[in-house]
């Protein structure tokens, strides 16, 4: 990508335009985002998120960043696990900070389940409108950082990774759940056909918005594959990096440590 340019799906745009374009996509889909995830993945996104939360293994008293946390799907899982650990071992509530630059997504998350994301119901979860590239957190203040299906939307991925590295305490854990490259050619062909033919059509039928879902599938294709993204983590200064494929590599969970 040349200087000053960024990818927006298959298009190259002025880097200064990308955030506004991405924000527009999530403004349009926010109200039905959770439903669309279930429809597009036949509910499997729930399993990927369950596995991510279990891998992060939140503990009482920890500060955890759910970056690009959207409607709080991952944060809610983390809060449940932290609550379970606290019931067994005692200690302070974990603090899970959902940071997302789209206020509509956060509002949809807070309104979910009849608005039960109130402070009383979820004392662990804090919501903040903010950018992955400029996190509203002090240096070395978080025990763990997770970003789920968010990093490919960020204009300057190395900047977001540097921010994650900055806010993590030494020994802090980093997790990134993202669509990736299926390992087998047969699965890749089937997944390509499904993504490009079915997903934009479902977007059109459910939301009357084909373009947003066309962007989502194109952005998945442009995202680096597993080894290339692991190299970006190394370059950002994370240690012991690697990944675990889910569903044959349709999705990968990258991990690393702030050492
Ligand atoms: C596909 S959604 C994922 C939401 C949630 N993590 C999940 O797994 O359901 C991507 C989210 O990334 C957010 N996002 C995109 N770029 C961002 C940025 N630079 N900083 C913060 N959030 C961003 C969008 O607003 C959107 O809510």
PDB file of C-alpha atoms and ligand atoms in Angstrom:
ATOM      1  CA  UNK A   1       0.000   0.000   0.000  1.00  0.00           C
ATOM      2  CA  UNK A   2       1.502   3.329  -1.001  1.00  0.00           C
ATOM      3  CA  UNK A   3       2.057   6.188   1.464  1.00  0.00           C
ATOM      4  CA  UNK A   4      -1.157   7.933   2.496  1.00  0.00           C
ATOM      5  CA  UNK A   5      -3.414   5.236   1.050  1.00  0.00           C
ATOM      6  CA  UNK A   6      -5.458   2.571   2.848  1.00  0.00           C
ATOM      7  CA  UNK A   7      -7.604  -0.341   1.731  1.00  0.00           C
ATOM      8  CA  UNK A   8     -11.343  -0.134   2.025  1.00  0.00           C
ATOM      9  CA  UNK A   9     -12.423  -3.563   0.862  1.00  0.00           C
ATOM     10  CA  UNK A  10     -10.930  -3.992  -2.615  1.00  0.00           C
ATOM     11  CA  UNK A  11     -10.695  -0.227  -3.111  1.00  0.00           C
ATOM     12  CA  UNK A  12      -7.679   1.845  -2.200  1.00  0.00           C
ATOM     13  CA  UNK A  13      -8.749   5.118  -0.606  1.00  0.00           C
ATOM     14  CA  UNK A  14      -7.044   8.123   0.952  1.00  0.00           C
ATOM     15  CA  UNK A  15      -5.993   6.922   4.432  1.00  0.00           C
ATOM     16  CA  UNK A  16      -7.751   9.959   5.962  1.00  0.00           C
ATOM     17  CA  UNK A  17     -11.068   8.754   4.516  1.00  0.00           C
ATOM     18  CA  UNK A  18     -10.967   5.167   5.727  1.00  0.00           C
ATOM     19  CA  UNK A  19     -12.100   5.683   9.350  1.00  0.00           C
ATOM     20  CA  UNK A  20     -15.180   7.621   8.197  1.00  0.00           C
ATOM     21  CA  UNK A  21     -16.058   4.953   5.644  1.00  0.00           C
ATOM     22  CA  UNK A  22     -15.677   2.137   8.215  1.00  0.00           C
ATOM     23  CA  UNK A  23     -17.685   4.090  10.775  1.00  0.00           C
ATOM     24  CA  UNK A  24     -20.437   4.496   8.184  1.00  0.00           C
ATOM     25  CA  UNK A  25     -20.553   0.718   7.617  1.00  0.00           C
ATOM     26  CA  UNK A  26     -21.010   0.031  11.329  1.00  0.00           C
ATOM     27  CA  UNK A  27     -23.496   2.894  11.746  1.00  0.00           C
ATOM     28  CA  UNK A  28     -25.645   1.194   9.139  1.00  0.00           C
ATOM     29  CA  UNK A  29     -25.381  -2.348  10.500  1.00  0.00           C
ATOM     30  CA  UNK A  30     -25.322  -1.636  14.278  1.00  0.00           C
ATOM     31  CA  UNK A  31     -29.018  -2.308  14.978  1.00  0.00           C
ATOM     32  CA  UNK A  32     -28.927  -5.774  13.397  1.00  0.00           C
ATOM     33  CA  UNK A  33     -25.250  -6.574  13.861  1.00  0.00           C
ATOM     34  CA  UNK A  34     -25.787  -9.460  16.290  1.00  0.00           C
ATOM     35  CA  UNK A  35     -28.546 -11.013  14.180  1.00  0.00           C
ATOM     36  CA  UNK A  36     -26.399 -10.777  11.042  1.00  0.00           C
ATOM     37  CA  UNK A  37     -23.493 -12.509  12.781  1.00  0.00           C
ATOM     38  CA  UNK A  38     -25.758 -15.402  13.668  1.00  0.00           C
ATOM     39  CA  UNK A  39     -27.178 -15.606  10.155  1.00  0.00           C
ATOM     40  CA  UNK A  40     -23.831 -15.372   8.366  1.00  0.00           C
ATOM     41  CA  UNK A  41     -21.988 -17.878  10.522  1.00  0.00           C
ATOM     42  CA  UNK A  42     -24.946 -20.146  11.436  1.00  0.00           C
ATOM     43  CA  UNK A  43     -24.197 -19.220  15.043  1.00  0.00           C
ATOM     44  CA  UNK A  44     -20.583 -20.452  14.913  1.00  0.00           C
ATOM     45  CA  UNK A  45     -19.210 -16.980  15.790  1.00  0.00           C
ATOM     46  CA  UNK A  46     -20.476 -17.702  19.309  1.00  0.00           C
ATOM     47  CA  UNK A  47     -18.172 -20.729  19.567  1.00  0.00           C
ATOM     48  CA  UNK A  48     -15.175 -18.748  18.241  1.00  0.00           C
ATOM     49  CA  UNK A  49     -15.843 -16.056  20.845  1.00  0.00           C
ATOM     50  CA  UNK A  50     -16.337 -18.634  23.618  1.00  0.00           C
ATOM     51  CA  UNK A  51     -12.953 -20.148  22.759  1.00  0.00           C
ATOM     52  CA  UNK A  52     -11.322 -16.710  22.690  1.00  0.00           C
ATOM     53  CA  UNK A  53     -12.702 -15.757  26.101  1.00  0.00           C
ATOM     54  CA  UNK A  54     -11.652 -19.114  27.578  1.00  0.00           C
ATOM     55  CA  UNK A  55      -8.160 -18.656  26.143  1.00  0.00           C
ATOM     56  CA  UNK A  56      -7.886 -15.201  27.671  1.00  0.00           C
ATOM     57  CA  UNK A  57      -8.863 -16.747  31.032  1.00  0.00           C
ATOM     58  CA  UNK A  58      -9.905 -13.525  32.833  1.00  0.00           C
ATOM     59  CA  UNK A  59      -9.157 -13.347  36.516  1.00  0.00           C
ATOM     60  CA  UNK A  60     -10.639 -11.317  39.381  1.00  0.00           C
ATOM     61  CA  UNK A  61      -9.141  -7.856  39.653  1.00  0.00           C
ATOM     62  CA  UNK A  62      -7.720  -7.823  36.123  1.00  0.00           C
ATOM     63  CA  UNK A  63      -8.038  -4.900  33.730  1.00  0.00           C
ATOM     64  CA  UNK A  64      -8.954  -6.212  30.284  1.00  0.00           C
ATOM     65  CA  UNK A  65      -9.382  -4.200  27.089  1.00  0.00           C
ATOM     66  CA  UNK A  66     -11.945  -5.432  24.561  1.00  0.00           C
ATOM     67  CA  UNK A  67     -10.798  -3.249  21.692  1.00  0.00           C
ATOM     68  CA  UNK A  68     -13.228  -2.635  18.808  1.00  0.00           C
ATOM     69  CA  UNK A  69     -15.599  -4.397  21.179  1.00  0.00           C
ATOM     70  CA  UNK A  70     -18.749  -3.336  19.303  1.00  0.00           C
ATOM     71  CA  UNK A  71     -21.879  -4.620  21.014  1.00  0.00           C
ATOM     72  CA  UNK A  72     -19.870  -6.259  23.808  1.00  0.00           C
ATOM     73  CA  UNK A  73     -20.211  -9.860  22.673  1.00  0.00           C
ATOM     74  CA  UNK A  74     -16.704 -10.770  23.820  1.00  0.00           C
ATOM     75  CA  UNK A  75     -16.804  -8.502  26.890  1.00  0.00           C
ATOM     76  CA  UNK A  76     -19.910 -10.250  28.156  1.00  0.00           C
ATOM     77  CA  UNK A  77     -18.220 -13.643  27.861  1.00  0.00           C
ATOM     78  CA  UNK A  78     -15.146 -12.329  29.662  1.00  0.00           C
ATOM     79  CA  UNK A  79     -17.305 -10.861  32.429  1.00  0.00           C
ATOM     80  CA  UNK A  80     -19.069 -14.203  32.945  1.00  0.00           C
ATOM     81  CA  UNK A  81     -15.786 -16.089  33.192  1.00  0.00           C
ATOM     82  CA  UNK A  82     -14.245 -13.506  35.522  1.00  0.00           C
ATOM     83  CA  UNK A  83     -17.350 -13.695  37.679  1.00  0.00           C
ATOM     84  CA  UNK A  84     -17.026 -17.490  37.881  1.00  0.00           C
ATOM     85  CA  UNK A  85     -13.365 -17.194  38.890  1.00  0.00           C
ATOM     86  CA  UNK A  86     -14.277 -14.569  41.495  1.00  0.00           C
ATOM     87  CA  UNK A  87     -17.021 -16.815  42.946  1.00  0.00           C
ATOM     88  CA  UNK A  88     -14.438 -19.579  43.381  1.00  0.00           C
ATOM     89  CA  UNK A  89     -11.467 -17.543  44.570  1.00  0.00           C
ATOM     90  CA  UNK A  90     -12.782 -14.189  45.756  1.00  0.00           C
ATOM     91  CA  UNK A  91     -11.038 -10.904  44.948  1.00  0.00           C
ATOM     92  CA  UNK A  92     -12.089  -7.730  43.219  1.00  0.00           C
ATOM     93  CA  UNK A  93     -14.292  -7.518  40.131  1.00  0.00           C
ATOM     94  CA  UNK A  94     -12.419  -7.681  36.855  1.00  0.00           C
ATOM     95  CA  UNK A  95     -12.693  -4.446  34.830  1.00  0.00           C
ATOM     96  CA  UNK A  96     -13.454  -5.002  31.176  1.00  0.00           C
ATOM     97  CA  UNK A  97     -13.185  -1.885  29.075  1.00  0.00           C
ATOM     98  CA  UNK A  98     -15.008  -2.006  25.747  1.00  0.00           C
ATOM     99  CA  UNK A  99     -13.383   0.546  23.440  1.00  0.00           C
ATOM    100  CA  UNK A 100     -15.033   1.152  20.073  1.00  0.00           C
ATOM    101  CA  UNK A 101     -14.960   4.195  17.826  1.00  0.00           C
ATOM    102  CA  UNK A 102     -18.573   3.712  16.839  1.00  0.00           C
ATOM    103  CA  UNK A 103     -21.086   5.098  19.319  1.00  0.00           C
ATOM    104  CA  UNK A 104     -23.946   3.329  17.498  1.00  0.00           C
ATOM    105  CA  UNK A 105     -22.390  -0.090  18.084  1.00  0.00           C
ATOM    106  CA  UNK A 106     -21.862   0.700  21.759  1.00  0.00           C
ATOM    107  CA  UNK A 107     -25.454   1.953  22.066  1.00  0.00           C
ATOM    108  CA  UNK A 108     -26.731  -1.247  20.413  1.00  0.00           C
ATOM    109  CA  UNK A 109     -24.630  -3.285  22.868  1.00  0.00           C
ATOM    110  CA  UNK A 110     -25.897  -1.400  25.885  1.00  0.00           C
ATOM    111  CA  UNK A 111     -29.504  -1.717  24.727  1.00  0.00           C
ATOM    112  CA  UNK A 112     -29.177  -5.445  24.257  1.00  0.00           C
ATOM    113  CA  UNK A 113     -31.144  -7.908  26.378  1.00  0.00           C
ATOM    114  CA  UNK A 114     -33.665  -5.208  27.215  1.00  0.00           C
ATOM    115  CA  UNK A 115     -31.002  -2.761  28.343  1.00  0.00           C
ATOM    116  CA  UNK A 116     -29.644  -5.132  30.965  1.00  0.00           C
ATOM    117  CA  UNK A 117     -26.102  -3.873  30.366  1.00  0.00           C
ATOM    118  CA  UNK A 118     -26.690  -1.541  33.261  1.00  0.00           C
ATOM    119  CA  UNK A 119     -23.914  -0.922  35.746  1.00  0.00           C
ATOM    120  CA  UNK A 120     -25.789  -2.933  38.385  1.00  0.00           C
ATOM    121  CA  UNK A 121     -26.168  -5.985  36.134  1.00  0.00           C
ATOM    122  CA  UNK A 122     -22.656  -5.882  34.694  1.00  0.00           C
ATOM    123  CA  UNK A 123     -20.372  -4.132  37.188  1.00  0.00           C
ATOM    124  CA  UNK A 124     -17.358  -5.506  35.304  1.00  0.00           C
ATOM    125  CA  UNK A 125     -18.092  -3.815  31.966  1.00  0.00           C
ATOM    126  CA  UNK A 126     -17.144  -0.206  31.110  1.00  0.00           C
ATOM    127  CA  UNK A 127     -17.896   1.340  27.710  1.00  0.00           C
ATOM    128  CA  UNK A 128     -15.806   3.947  25.989  1.00  0.00           C
ATOM    129  CA  UNK A 129     -15.962   5.563  22.548  1.00  0.00           C
ATOM    130  CA  UNK A 130     -12.342   5.565  21.419  1.00  0.00           C
ATOM    131  CA  UNK A 131      -9.935   4.631  18.675  1.00  0.00           C
ATOM    132  CA  UNK A 132      -7.810   1.471  18.642  1.00  0.00           C
ATOM    133  CA  UNK A 133      -4.961   3.672  17.367  1.00  0.00           C
ATOM    134  CA  UNK A 134      -5.137   6.036  20.374  1.00  0.00           C
ATOM    135  CA  UNK A 135      -6.402   4.051  23.330  1.00  0.00           C
ATOM    136  CA  UNK A 136      -7.766   6.045  26.276  1.00  0.00           C
ATOM    137  CA  UNK A 137      -5.527   4.159  28.715  1.00  0.00           C
ATOM    138  CA  UNK A 138      -2.265   4.764  30.526  1.00  0.00           C
ATOM    139  CA  UNK A 139       0.936   2.900  29.669  1.00  0.00           C
ATOM    140  CA  UNK A 140       1.207  -0.555  31.261  1.00  0.00           C
ATOM    141  CA  UNK A 141      -2.262  -0.419  32.778  1.00  0.00           C
ATOM    142  CA  UNK A 142      -3.948  -3.543  31.339  1.00  0.00           C
ATOM    143  CA  UNK A 143      -3.465  -7.227  32.100  1.00  0.00           C
ATOM    144  CA  UNK A 144      -4.923  -8.404  28.810  1.00  0.00           C
ATOM    145  CA  UNK A 145      -6.075  -7.034  25.464  1.00  0.00           C
ATOM    146  CA  UNK A 146      -8.401  -8.678  22.988  1.00  0.00           C
ATOM    147  CA  UNK A 147      -9.604  -7.477  19.609  1.00  0.00           C
ATOM    148  CA  UNK A 148     -12.267  -9.538  17.840  1.00  0.00           C
ATOM    149  CA  UNK A 149     -13.082  -8.989  14.156  1.00  0.00           C
ATOM    150  CA  UNK A 150     -11.867  -5.440  14.547  1.00  0.00           C
ATOM    151  CA  UNK A 151      -8.249  -5.174  13.486  1.00  0.00           C
ATOM    152  CA  UNK A 152      -8.875  -5.497   9.748  1.00  0.00           C
ATOM    153  CA  UNK A 153     -11.043  -2.368   9.916  1.00  0.00           C
ATOM    154  CA  UNK A 154      -8.312  -0.213  11.431  1.00  0.00           C
ATOM    155  CA  UNK A 155      -6.559   2.241   9.107  1.00  0.00           C
ATOM    156  CA  UNK A 156      -3.024   1.724  10.441  1.00  0.00           C
ATOM    157  CA  UNK A 157      -2.782  -1.759  11.927  1.00  0.00           C
ATOM    158  CA  UNK A 158       0.829  -1.325  13.178  1.00  0.00           C
ATOM    159  CA  UNK A 159      -0.318   1.718  15.136  1.00  0.00           C
ATOM    160  CA  UNK A 160      -3.127  -0.245  16.795  1.00  0.00           C
ATOM    161  CA  UNK A 161      -0.688  -3.049  17.661  1.00  0.00           C
ATOM    162  CA  UNK A 162       1.776  -0.532  19.119  1.00  0.00           C
ATOM    163  CA  UNK A 163      -1.065   0.856  21.247  1.00  0.00           C
ATOM    164  CA  UNK A 164      -1.959  -2.627  22.498  1.00  0.00           C
ATOM    165  CA  UNK A 165       1.691  -3.174  23.380  1.00  0.00           C
ATOM    166  CA  UNK A 166       1.875   0.223  25.117  1.00  0.00           C
ATOM    167  CA  UNK A 167      -1.136  -0.323  27.409  1.00  0.00           C
ATOM    168  CA  UNK A 168      -0.261  -3.886  28.415  1.00  0.00           C
ATOM    169  CA  UNK A 169       1.647  -4.510  31.612  1.00  0.00           C
ATOM    170  CA  UNK A 170       4.783  -6.623  31.340  1.00  0.00           C
ATOM    171  CA  UNK A 171       3.500 -10.204  31.070  1.00  0.00           C
ATOM    172  CA  UNK A 172       0.175  -8.986  29.662  1.00  0.00           C
ATOM    173  CA  UNK A 173      -1.547 -11.174  27.124  1.00  0.00           C
ATOM    174  CA  UNK A 174      -2.647 -10.164  23.640  1.00  0.00           C
ATOM    175  CA  UNK A 175      -5.315 -11.954  21.614  1.00  0.00           C
ATOM    176  CA  UNK A 176      -6.674 -11.151  18.185  1.00  0.00           C
ATOM    177  CA  UNK A 177      -9.602 -13.057  16.699  1.00  0.00           C
ATOM    178  CA  UNK A 178      -9.966 -12.382  12.990  1.00  0.00           C
ATOM    179  CA  UNK A 179     -11.055 -13.957   9.724  1.00  0.00           C
ATOM    180  CA  UNK A 180      -8.071 -15.547   8.075  1.00  0.00           C
ATOM    181  CA  UNK A 181      -7.022 -17.905   5.301  1.00  0.00           C
ATOM    182  CA  UNK A 182      -8.509 -21.430   5.295  1.00  0.00           C
ATOM    183  CA  UNK A 183      -5.755 -24.032   5.246  1.00  0.00           C
ATOM    184  CA  UNK A 184      -7.199 -26.290   2.535  1.00  0.00           C
ATOM    185  CA  UNK A 185      -7.754 -25.225  -1.075  1.00  0.00           C
ATOM    186  CA  UNK A 186     -11.143 -26.944  -1.172  1.00  0.00           C
ATOM    187  CA  UNK A 187     -12.353 -25.108   1.931  1.00  0.00           C
ATOM    188  CA  UNK A 188     -10.941 -21.857   0.531  1.00  0.00           C
ATOM    189  CA  UNK A 189     -12.899 -22.227  -2.704  1.00  0.00           C
ATOM    190  CA  UNK A 190     -16.131 -23.097  -0.870  1.00  0.00           C
ATOM    191  CA  UNK A 191     -15.654 -20.245   1.590  1.00  0.00           C
ATOM    192  CA  UNK A 192     -14.917 -17.767  -1.213  1.00  0.00           C
ATOM    193  CA  UNK A 193     -18.063 -18.763  -3.056  1.00  0.00           C
ATOM    194  CA  UNK A 194     -20.114 -18.472   0.135  1.00  0.00           C
ATOM    195  CA  UNK A 195     -18.597 -15.108   1.109  1.00  0.00           C
ATOM    196  CA  UNK A 196     -18.977 -13.372  -2.206  1.00  0.00           C
ATOM    197  CA  UNK A 197     -22.278 -14.870  -3.352  1.00  0.00           C
ATOM    198  CA  UNK A 198     -24.247 -15.411  -0.142  1.00  0.00           C
ATOM    199  CA  UNK A 199     -23.145 -12.840   2.462  1.00  0.00           C
ATOM    200  CA  UNK A 200     -23.810  -9.619   0.464  1.00  0.00           C
ATOM    201  CA  UNK A 201     -27.168 -11.121  -0.556  1.00  0.00           C
ATOM    202  CA  UNK A 202     -28.100 -11.792   3.091  1.00  0.00           C
ATOM    203  CA  UNK A 203     -27.071  -8.202   3.891  1.00  0.00           C
ATOM    204  CA  UNK A 204     -29.363  -7.002   1.147  1.00  0.00           C
ATOM    205  CA  UNK A 205     -32.308  -9.110   2.300  1.00  0.00           C
ATOM    206  CA  UNK A 206     -32.032  -8.441   6.027  1.00  0.00           C
ATOM    207  CA  UNK A 207     -30.715  -4.874   6.089  1.00  0.00           C
ATOM    208  CA  UNK A 208     -31.359  -3.653   2.547  1.00  0.00           C
ATOM    209  CA  UNK A 209     -27.621  -2.985   2.565  1.00  0.00           C
ATOM    210  CA  UNK A 210     -25.553  -5.070   0.194  1.00  0.00           C
ATOM    211  CA  UNK A 211     -22.593  -2.667   0.131  1.00  0.00           C
ATOM    212  CA  UNK A 212     -21.714  -2.925   3.831  1.00  0.00           C
ATOM    213  CA  UNK A 213     -21.466  -6.693   3.607  1.00  0.00           C
ATOM    214  CA  UNK A 214     -19.614  -6.508   0.293  1.00  0.00           C
ATOM    215  CA  UNK A 215     -17.055  -4.352   2.179  1.00  0.00           C
ATOM    216  CA  UNK A 216     -16.869  -6.889   5.015  1.00  0.00           C
ATOM    217  CA  UNK A 217     -16.071  -9.821   2.726  1.00  0.00           C
ATOM    218  CA  UNK A 218     -13.586  -7.791   0.684  1.00  0.00           C
ATOM    219  CA  UNK A 219     -11.834  -6.579   3.838  1.00  0.00           C
ATOM    220  CA  UNK A 220     -11.441 -10.204   4.938  1.00  0.00           C
ATOM    221  CA  UNK A 221      -9.718 -11.067   1.648  1.00  0.00           C
ATOM    222  CA  UNK A 222      -7.289  -8.165   1.989  1.00  0.00           C
ATOM    223  CA  UNK A 223      -6.277  -8.988   5.530  1.00  0.00           C
ATOM    224  CA  UNK A 224      -2.839 -10.666   5.938  1.00  0.00           C
ATOM    225  CA  UNK A 225      -2.807 -14.449   6.302  1.00  0.00           C
ATOM    226  CA  UNK A 226      -1.768 -16.191   9.535  1.00  0.00           C
ATOM    227  CA  UNK A 227       2.060 -16.088   9.173  1.00  0.00           C
ATOM    228  CA  UNK A 228       2.036 -12.506   7.838  1.00  0.00           C
ATOM    229  CA  UNK A 229      -0.087 -11.243  10.727  1.00  0.00           C
ATOM    230  CA  UNK A 230       2.107 -13.123  13.236  1.00  0.00           C
ATOM    231  CA  UNK A 231       5.089 -11.239  11.759  1.00  0.00           C
ATOM    232  CA  UNK A 232       3.266  -7.962  12.380  1.00  0.00           C
ATOM    233  CA  UNK A 233       2.873  -8.964  16.028  1.00  0.00           C
ATOM    234  CA  UNK A 234       6.599  -9.720  16.227  1.00  0.00           C
ATOM    235  CA  UNK A 235       7.372  -6.338  14.660  1.00  0.00           C
ATOM    236  CA  UNK A 236       5.118  -4.641  17.234  1.00  0.00           C
ATOM    237  CA  UNK A 237       7.312  -6.132  19.966  1.00  0.00           C
ATOM    238  CA  UNK A 238       5.151  -8.984  21.222  1.00  0.00           C
ATOM    239  CA  UNK A 239       6.883 -12.144  22.385  1.00  0.00           C
ATOM    240  CA  UNK A 240       6.033 -15.826  21.915  1.00  0.00           C
ATOM    241  CA  UNK A 241       3.559 -15.068  19.154  1.00  0.00           C
ATOM    242  CA  UNK A 242       1.554 -17.688  17.304  1.00  0.00           C
ATOM    243  CA  UNK A 243      -1.952 -18.584  16.263  1.00  0.00           C
ATOM    244  CA  UNK A 244      -4.633 -21.229  16.548  1.00  0.00           C
ATOM    245  CA  UNK A 245      -6.908 -21.859  13.576  1.00  0.00           C
ATOM    246  CA  UNK A 246     -10.626 -22.241  14.175  1.00  0.00           C
ATOM    247  CA  UNK A 247     -12.930 -23.868  11.594  1.00  0.00           C
ATOM    248  CA  UNK A 248     -10.034 -24.906   9.372  1.00  0.00           C
ATOM    249  CA  UNK A 249      -8.503 -21.410   9.327  1.00  0.00           C
ATOM    250  CA  UNK A 250     -11.651 -19.507   8.340  1.00  0.00           C
ATOM    251  CA  UNK A 251     -10.829 -17.680  11.557  1.00  0.00           C
ATOM    252  CA  UNK A 252      -7.537 -17.505  13.469  1.00  0.00           C
ATOM    253  CA  UNK A 253      -6.820 -16.557  17.050  1.00  0.00           C
ATOM    254  CA  UNK A 254      -3.408 -14.877  17.165  1.00  0.00           C
ATOM    255  CA  UNK A 255      -1.703 -14.563  20.494  1.00  0.00           C
ATOM    256  CA  UNK A 256       1.327 -12.950  21.997  1.00  0.00           C
ATOM    257  CA  UNK A 257       2.747 -11.605  25.231  1.00  0.00           C
ATOM    258  CA  UNK A 258       4.011  -8.204  26.280  1.00  0.00           C
ATOM    259  CA  UNK A 259       7.357  -9.423  27.564  1.00  0.00           C
TER     260      UNK A 259
HETATM  261  C1  LIG B   1     -17.021  -6.572  13.101  1.00  0.00           C
HETATM  262  S1  LIG B   1     -17.220  -5.508  14.502  1.00  0.00           S
HETATM  263  C2  LIG B   1     -16.661  -6.530  15.837  1.00  0.00           C
HETATM  264  C3  LIG B   1     -17.334  -6.249  17.142  1.00  0.00           C
HETATM  265  C4  LIG B   1     -17.035  -7.221  18.272  1.00  0.00           C
HETATM  266  N1  LIG B   1     -15.623  -7.223  18.617  1.00  0.00           N
HETATM  267  C5  LIG B   1     -17.481  -8.619  17.943  1.00  0.00           C
HETATM  268  O1  LIG B   1     -16.625  -9.489  17.794  1.00  0.00           O
HETATM  269  O2  LIG B   1     -18.690  -8.847  17.815  1.00  0.00           O
HETATM  270  C6  LIG B   1     -15.886  -4.403  14.270  1.00  0.00           C
HETATM  271  C7  LIG B   1     -15.907  -3.244  15.230  1.00  0.00           C
HETATM  272  O3  LIG B   1     -14.681  -2.542  15.098  1.00  0.00           O
HETATM  273  C8  LIG B   1     -14.952  -1.195  15.343  1.00  0.00           C
HETATM  274  N2  LIG B   1     -13.801  -0.411  14.856  1.00  0.00           N
HETATM  275  C9  LIG B   1     -13.343  -0.321  13.593  1.00  0.00           C
HETATM  276  N3  LIG B   1     -12.247   0.459  13.533  1.00  0.00           N
HETATM  277  C10 LIG B   1     -12.002   0.871  14.796  1.00  0.00           C
HETATM  278  C11 LIG B   1     -11.007   1.693  15.392  1.00  0.00           C
HETATM  279  N4  LIG B   1     -10.036   2.264  14.657  1.00  0.00           N
HETATM  280  N5  LIG B   1     -11.035   1.888  16.722  1.00  0.00           N
HETATM  281  C12 LIG B   1     -12.016   1.335  17.481  1.00  0.00           C
HETATM  282  N6  LIG B   1     -12.999   0.558  16.978  1.00  0.00           N
HETATM  283  C13 LIG B   1     -12.992   0.316  15.648  1.00  0.00           C
HETATM  284  C14 LIG B   1     -16.259  -0.941  14.624  1.00  0.00           C
HETATM  285  O4  LIG B   1     -16.896   0.232  15.060  1.00  0.00           O
HETATM  286  C15 LIG B   1     -17.019  -2.229  14.977  1.00  0.00           C
HETATM  287  O5  LIG B   1     -17.788  -2.076  16.139  1.00  0.00           O
END
